[in-house]
DNA sequence: CCGATGTAATTGACGTGTCAATATTGACGC
DNA sequence: GCGTCAATATTGACACGTCAATTACATCGG
């Protein structure tokens, strides 16, 4: 019903300077939010946002351990990036890498006690910071609008993943 | 009239899991957009987003030259970051650094012919890419809503810069 | 069993960003 | 002029990210 808007009309026009301004504002504002929250996280917990992301995935995994490639898939990182980062985290004692029992190529990444403790201690302050600098600024209506906008942007980026509106709702 | 919303009510509640989801979606989606457009820019023009940002500021400057610190202020970068990046750009012949005539401490950064040419060639493809992956996805109403949301977020980040709404409403 | 092919994970090189030192020079008071 | 302090710009050390090899093992056809 609105599927064809993005591929038929409005394709030939140039981008408005207003639209460009909003694009830059989006990039700049999100960058500033990331910097602010990242710096605060690092200062209060000695964990970088990347550390936090890895620890979050590990702490939610069964037995707090994951194959390296599953971890990469979970947080949508390139393997190489993860390898480098795990090396740094291992040096700091946040995680450990064991040889995998069922596949001698593989490694299993697991949370150390220190990693788990640091992550637990980081969660609440980080949530508070996100609330303070992001969530507290917006009205409920704005949250709805933003969620809608982000959904549209993601669908536009991944047209192949967009569900056909033909079938019914899952329960 | 709505100034006190952010400092009085709603301060004690915890953040909703919906709000957290939207936060993560905002960070992830903007990151993906940056990555996609950055990769495309780099591939088509051999300019990184950072290069582009620097060249944009320089090409809009009087005589296509700026004091290093003014350039840093214009694009809101730390001086050190700019120094490092200018060194890399100078190595590639995109810019040059001359001693400043009026202040022997300073340096003036200026666009080379090659830098100017590359930047001109990069502009149109980059605009097209932003339009394709961002602007074409949103309705006019969504642009308005997004601009509003970003304004609120920026005001929330910089309360000191927010104009007093003392005067009457604009029409 | 063996060789070709594929997959898991790591490594090295290099561009990028931040922070904490540096020089070096201007500006100001005396 | 001279000492002090601030401003300009750079540098070095290191964390982070990407890309292109590389290593080591699994898998499969024969």
Coordinates of N, CA and C (backbone and C1' of nucleotides) in Angstrom, one line a residue, chain D residues 6-30:
Chain D
dA6 P 47.0 30.8 32.6 O5' 46.6 31.0 31.1 C5' 46.2 32.3 30.7 C4' 46.3 32.4 29.2 C3' 45.5 31.3 28.5 O3' 44.8 31.8 27.4 C1' 47.8 31.4 27.7
dA7 P 43.7 30.8 26.6 O5' 44.4 30.7 25.2 C5' 44.7 31.9 24.5 C4' 45.5 31.5 23.3 C3' 45.0 30.4 22.4 O3' 44.9 30.8 21.1 C1' 47.2 30.0 23.0
dT8 P 44.5 29.7 20.0 O5' 45.9 29.2 19.5 C5' 46.8 30.1 18.7 C4' 47.8 29.3 18.0 C3' 47.2 28.1 17.2 O3' 47.7 28.1 15.9 C1' 48.9 27.3 18.6
dA9 P 46.9 27.2 14.8 O5' 47.8 25.9 14.9 C5' 49.2 26.0 14.5 C4' 49.9 24.8 15.0 C3' 49.4 23.4 14.4 O3' 50.3 23.0 13.4 C1' 50.1 23.3 16.7
dT10 P 50.1 21.6 12.7 O5' 51.0 20.7 13.7 C5' 52.3 21.1 13.9 C4' 53.0 20.2 14.9 C3' 53.0 18.7 14.5 O3' 54.4 18.4 14.4 C1' 52.4 19.0 16.8
dT11 P 54.7 16.9 13.8 O5' 54.8 16.0 15.1 C5' 55.8 16.3 16.1 C4' 55.7 15.4 17.3 C3' 55.6 13.9 17.0 O3' 56.8 13.3 17.5 C1' 53.9 14.5 18.6
dG12 P 57.1 11.8 17.2 O5' 56.5 11.0 18.5 C5' 56.7 11.5 19.8 C4' 56.2 10.5 20.8 C3' 56.2 9.1 20.4 O3' 56.5 8.3 21.5 C1' 54.0 9.8 20.8
dA13 P 56.5 6.7 21.4 O5' 55.2 6.2 22.2 C5' 55.0 6.8 23.5 C4' 53.6 6.3 24.0 C3' 53.4 4.8 23.7 O3' 52.7 4.3 24.8 C1' 51.6 6.2 22.8
dC14 P 52.6 2.6 24.9 O5' 51.1 2.4 24.5 C5' 50.1 3.0 25.3 C4' 48.8 3.1 24.5 C3' 48.3 1.8 24.0 O3' 47.0 1.5 24.6 C1' 48.0 3.5 22.5
dA15 P 46.4 0.0 24.6 O5' 44.9 0.3 24.1 C5' 44.1 1.2 24.8 C4' 42.9 1.6 23.9 C3' 42.2 0.5 23.2 O3' 40.8 0.8 23.3 C1' 43.0 1.9 21.5
dC16 P 39.7 -0.3 22.9 O5' 39.4 -0.1 21.4 C5' 38.8 1.1 21.0 C4' 38.8 1.2 19.5 C3' 38.2 0.0 18.8 O3' 37.0 0.4 18.1 C1' 40.1 0.9 17.7
dG17 P 36.0 -0.6 17.4 O5' 36.5 -0.5 15.9 C5' 36.3 0.6 15.1 C4' 36.6 0.4 13.7 C3' 36.1 -0.9 13.1 O3' 35.4 -0.7 11.9 C1' 38.5 -0.7 12.8
dT18 P 34.9 -1.9 11.0 O5' 36.1 -1.9 9.9 C5' 36.4 -0.8 9.2 C4' 37.3 -1.1 8.0 C3' 36.9 -2.4 7.3 O3' 37.1 -2.1 5.9 C1' 39.1 -2.6 8.0
dC19 P 36.4 -3.1 4.8 O5' 37.7 -3.7 4.1 C5' 38.7 -2.8 3.7 C4' 40.0 -3.6 3.4 C3' 39.8 -4.9 2.7 O3' 40.5 -4.9 1.5 C1' 41.2 -5.2 4.5
dA20 P 40.4 -6.2 0.5 O5' 41.8 -6.8 0.6 C5' 42.9 -6.0 0.8 C4' 44.1 -6.9 1.2 C3' 44.2 -8.2 0.4 O3' 45.5 -8.6 0.2 C1' 44.1 -8.6 2.7
dA21 P 45.9 -10.0 -0.6 O5' 45.6 -11.1 0.5 C5' 46.4 -12.2 0.6 C4' 47.5 -12.0 1.6 C3' 48.1 -13.4 2.0 O3' 49.5 -13.2 2.3 C1' 46.8 -12.5 3.8
dT22 P 50.4 -14.6 2.2 O5' 50.0 -15.3 3.5 C5' 50.2 -14.7 4.8 C4' 49.8 -15.5 5.9 C3' 50.0 -17.1 5.7 O3' 50.7 -17.6 6.8 C1' 47.8 -16.6 6.5
dT23 P 51.4 -19.1 6.7 O5' 50.6 -19.8 7.9 C5' 50.5 -19.1 9.1 C4' 49.5 -19.9 10.0 C3' 49.7 -21.4 9.9 O3' 49.7 -21.9 11.3 C1' 47.4 -20.8 9.5
dA24 P 50.2 -23.4 11.6 O5' 48.8 -24.1 11.8 C5' 47.9 -23.6 12.8 C4' 46.6 -24.2 12.7 C3' 46.6 -25.7 12.5 O3' 45.8 -26.3 13.5 C1' 45.2 -24.7 11.0
dC25 P 46.0 -27.9 13.8 O5' 44.5 -28.5 13.3 C5' 43.4 -27.9 13.9 C4' 42.2 -27.9 13.0 C3' 41.7 -29.3 12.6 O3' 40.5 -29.5 13.3 C1' 41.7 -27.8 10.8
dA26 P 39.7 -31.0 13.1 O5' 38.7 -30.7 12.0 C5' 37.7 -29.7 12.2 C4' 36.8 -29.6 10.9 C3' 36.1 -30.9 10.5 O3' 34.8 -30.6 10.2 C1' 37.3 -30.0 8.7
dT27 P 33.7 -31.8 10.1 O5' 33.2 -31.7 8.6 C5' 33.7 -30.6 7.8 C4' 33.5 -30.9 6.3 C3' 32.9 -32.3 6.0 O3' 32.1 -32.2 4.9 C1' 35.0 -32.1 4.9
dC28 P 30.9 -33.4 4.6 O5' 30.9 -33.4 3.0 C5' 31.5 -32.4 2.3 C4' 32.3 -33.0 1.1 C3' 31.8 -34.4 0.7 O3' 31.5 -34.4 -0.7 C1' 34.1 -34.3 0.9
dG29 P 30.7 -35.6 -1.4 O5' 31.6 -36.0 -2.6 C5' 32.1 -34.9 -3.5 C4' 33.3 -35.4 -4.3 C3' 33.1 -36.8 -5.0 O3' 33.6 -36.8 -6.3 C1' 34.9 -36.9 -3.5
dG30 P 33.3 -37.9 -7.3 O5' 34.5 -38.9 -7.2 C5' 35.8 -38.5 -7.7 C4' 36.9 -39.4 -7.2 C3' 36.6 -40.9 -7.4 O3' 37.0 -41.4 -8.7 C1' 37.7 -40.4 -5.3

